[in-house]
Amino acid sequence: MTTNEKIGDARWRASLWREMAAIEQAKGALMARHDVDSRAAAALLALCAEQNGIEISEAAQRLS
């Protein structure tokens, strides 16, 4: 792996971790607002994304 490939991989991983953190934060907010468990919060987040024609990570960012 070249240095540029390593840097690209590190950036991709960092981006993935940011998306995952936003999703977890949004799930936490949904759990608190609607008194649901983690699975129900994930389903609500997925439904919101589907209805708006966006990715789950974008829906999570909008809710955060």
XYZ file of N, CA and C in Angstrom:
192
model
N 0.838 -1.173 0.000
C 0.000 0.000 0.000
C 0.891 1.248 0.000
N 0.618 2.152 -0.895
C 1.403 3.380 -0.949
C 0.934 4.352 0.134
N 1.727 5.375 0.320
C 1.374 6.395 1.322
C 0.035 7.038 0.983
N -0.178 7.364 -0.285
C -1.445 7.983 -0.688
C -2.621 7.051 -0.446
N -2.428 5.766 -0.682
C -3.498 4.796 -0.422
C -3.791 4.695 1.067
N -2.747 4.741 1.874
C -2.930 4.698 3.328
C -3.674 5.925 3.827
N -3.317 7.080 3.268
C -3.996 8.324 3.656
C -5.458 8.262 3.234
N -5.728 7.795 2.017
C -7.106 7.655 1.537
C -7.902 6.695 2.399
N -7.271 5.596 2.789
C -7.936 4.615 3.648
C -8.235 5.215 5.017
N -7.292 5.961 5.563
C -7.497 6.591 6.869
C -8.632 7.613 6.808
N -8.696 8.365 5.725
C -9.780 9.339 5.574
C -11.124 8.643 5.459
N -11.163 7.545 4.702
C -12.408 6.787 4.545
C -12.862 6.248 5.900
N -11.920 5.691 6.663
C -12.255 5.160 7.993
C -12.750 6.261 8.926
N -12.117 7.408 8.887
C -12.544 8.529 9.732
C -13.949 8.980 9.358
N -14.221 9.024 8.064
C -15.553 9.405 7.594
C -16.600 8.391 8.063
N -16.252 7.117 7.968
C -17.164 6.061 8.417
C -17.454 6.193 9.908
N -16.430 6.447 10.705
C -16.621 6.599 12.145
C -17.487 7.808 12.466
N -17.321 8.901 11.706
C -18.168 10.083 11.932
C -19.625 9.759 11.615
N -19.865 9.039 10.514
C -21.238 8.660 10.156
C -21.840 7.760 11.223
N -21.061 6.797 11.696
C -21.556 5.881 12.728
C -21.872 6.629 14.015
N -21.046 7.594 14.368
C -21.284 8.387 15.578
C -22.560 9.209 15.442
N -22.777 9.793 14.270
C -23.999 10.578 14.037
C -25.234 9.686 14.131
N -25.138 8.478 13.598
C -26.265 7.550 13.659
C -26.555 7.170 15.109
N -25.523 6.871 15.876
C -25.722 6.513 17.285
C -26.297 7.684 18.073
N -25.848 8.890 17.781
C -26.367 10.074 18.465
C -27.844 10.269 18.134
N -28.205 10.101 16.859
C -29.605 10.250 16.451
C -30.464 9.157 17.088
N -29.948 7.937 17.127
C -30.696 6.858 17.778
C -30.937 7.185 19.244
N -29.920 7.721 19.904
C -30.065 8.110 21.309
C -31.140 9.161 21.492
N -31.157 10.135 20.593
C -32.179 11.187 20.670
C -33.572 10.602 20.450
N -33.697 9.715 19.483
C -34.997 9.082 19.222
C -35.437 8.227 20.407
N -34.495 7.527 21.018
C -34.818 6.691 22.173
C -35.338 7.553 23.326
N -34.721 8.691 23.527
C -35.140 9.574 24.619
C -36.488 10.234 24.331
N -36.670 10.697 23.098
C -37.903 11.411 22.743
C -39.128 10.503 22.711
N -38.932 9.280 22.230
C -40.084 8.407 21.991
C -40.137 7.200 22.917
N -39.235 7.140 23.884
C -39.189 6.046 24.853
C -39.232 4.687 24.159
N -38.295 4.487 23.218
C -38.190 3.219 22.491
C -36.791 2.651 22.693
N -36.626 1.358 22.339
C -35.311 0.742 22.458
C -34.463 1.041 21.219
N -33.247 0.548 21.232
C -32.285 0.830 20.169
C -32.764 0.335 18.806
N -33.352 -0.843 18.774
C -33.832 -1.402 17.501
C -34.964 -0.571 16.919
N -35.877 -0.134 17.767
C -36.989 0.691 17.292
C -36.472 2.043 16.813
N -35.488 2.589 17.511
C -34.906 3.863 17.091
C -34.222 3.724 15.733
N -33.526 2.615 15.520
C -32.877 2.367 14.228
C -33.922 2.238 13.126
N -35.025 1.563 13.441
C -36.101 1.412 12.457
C -36.741 2.758 12.136
N -36.950 3.587 13.143
C -37.493 4.930 12.908
C -36.560 5.760 12.039
N -35.279 5.653 12.306
C -34.294 6.389 11.533
C -34.283 5.902 10.075
N -34.347 4.605 9.878
C -34.383 4.047 8.521
C -35.649 4.462 7.793
N -36.770 4.457 8.479
C -38.038 4.870 7.877
C -37.992 6.340 7.472
N -37.448 7.164 8.341
C -37.302 8.593 8.046
C -36.451 8.793 6.798
N -35.346 8.077 6.716
C -34.455 8.189 5.557
C -35.162 7.726 4.284
N -35.859 6.601 4.377
C -36.552 6.055 3.203
C -37.633 7.004 2.702
N -38.413 7.547 3.619
C -39.498 8.445 3.224
C -38.987 9.729 2.586
N -37.791 10.152 2.981
C -37.222 11.372 2.436
C -36.257 11.111 1.283
N -36.056 9.847 0.941
C -35.170 9.501 -0.169
C -33.715 9.866 0.066
N -33.264 9.701 1.324
C -31.883 10.050 1.673
C -31.225 8.865 2.360
N -29.922 8.953 2.528
C -29.171 7.925 3.246
C -29.456 8.030 4.742
N -29.291 6.925 5.442
C -29.517 6.913 6.888
C -28.591 7.900 7.593
N -27.350 7.973 7.148
C -26.412 8.897 7.794
C -26.842 10.343 7.633
N -27.442 10.686 6.490
C -27.938 12.057 6.290
C -29.135 12.325 7.187
N -30.031 11.350 7.308
C -31.178 11.503 8.197
C -30.701 11.683 9.639
N -29.679 10.940 10.019
C -29.123 11.061 11.374
C -28.558 12.448 11.603
N -27.854 12.994 10.621
C -27.289 14.333 10.766
C -28.391 15.374 10.894
N -29.491 15.183 10.174
C -30.602 16.123 10.263
C -31.276 16.081 11.630
N -31.306 14.899 12.255
C -31.947 14.762 13.560
C -31.038 15.236 14.694
N -29.743 15.243 14.472
C -28.805 15.598 15.538
C -28.754 17.081 15.777
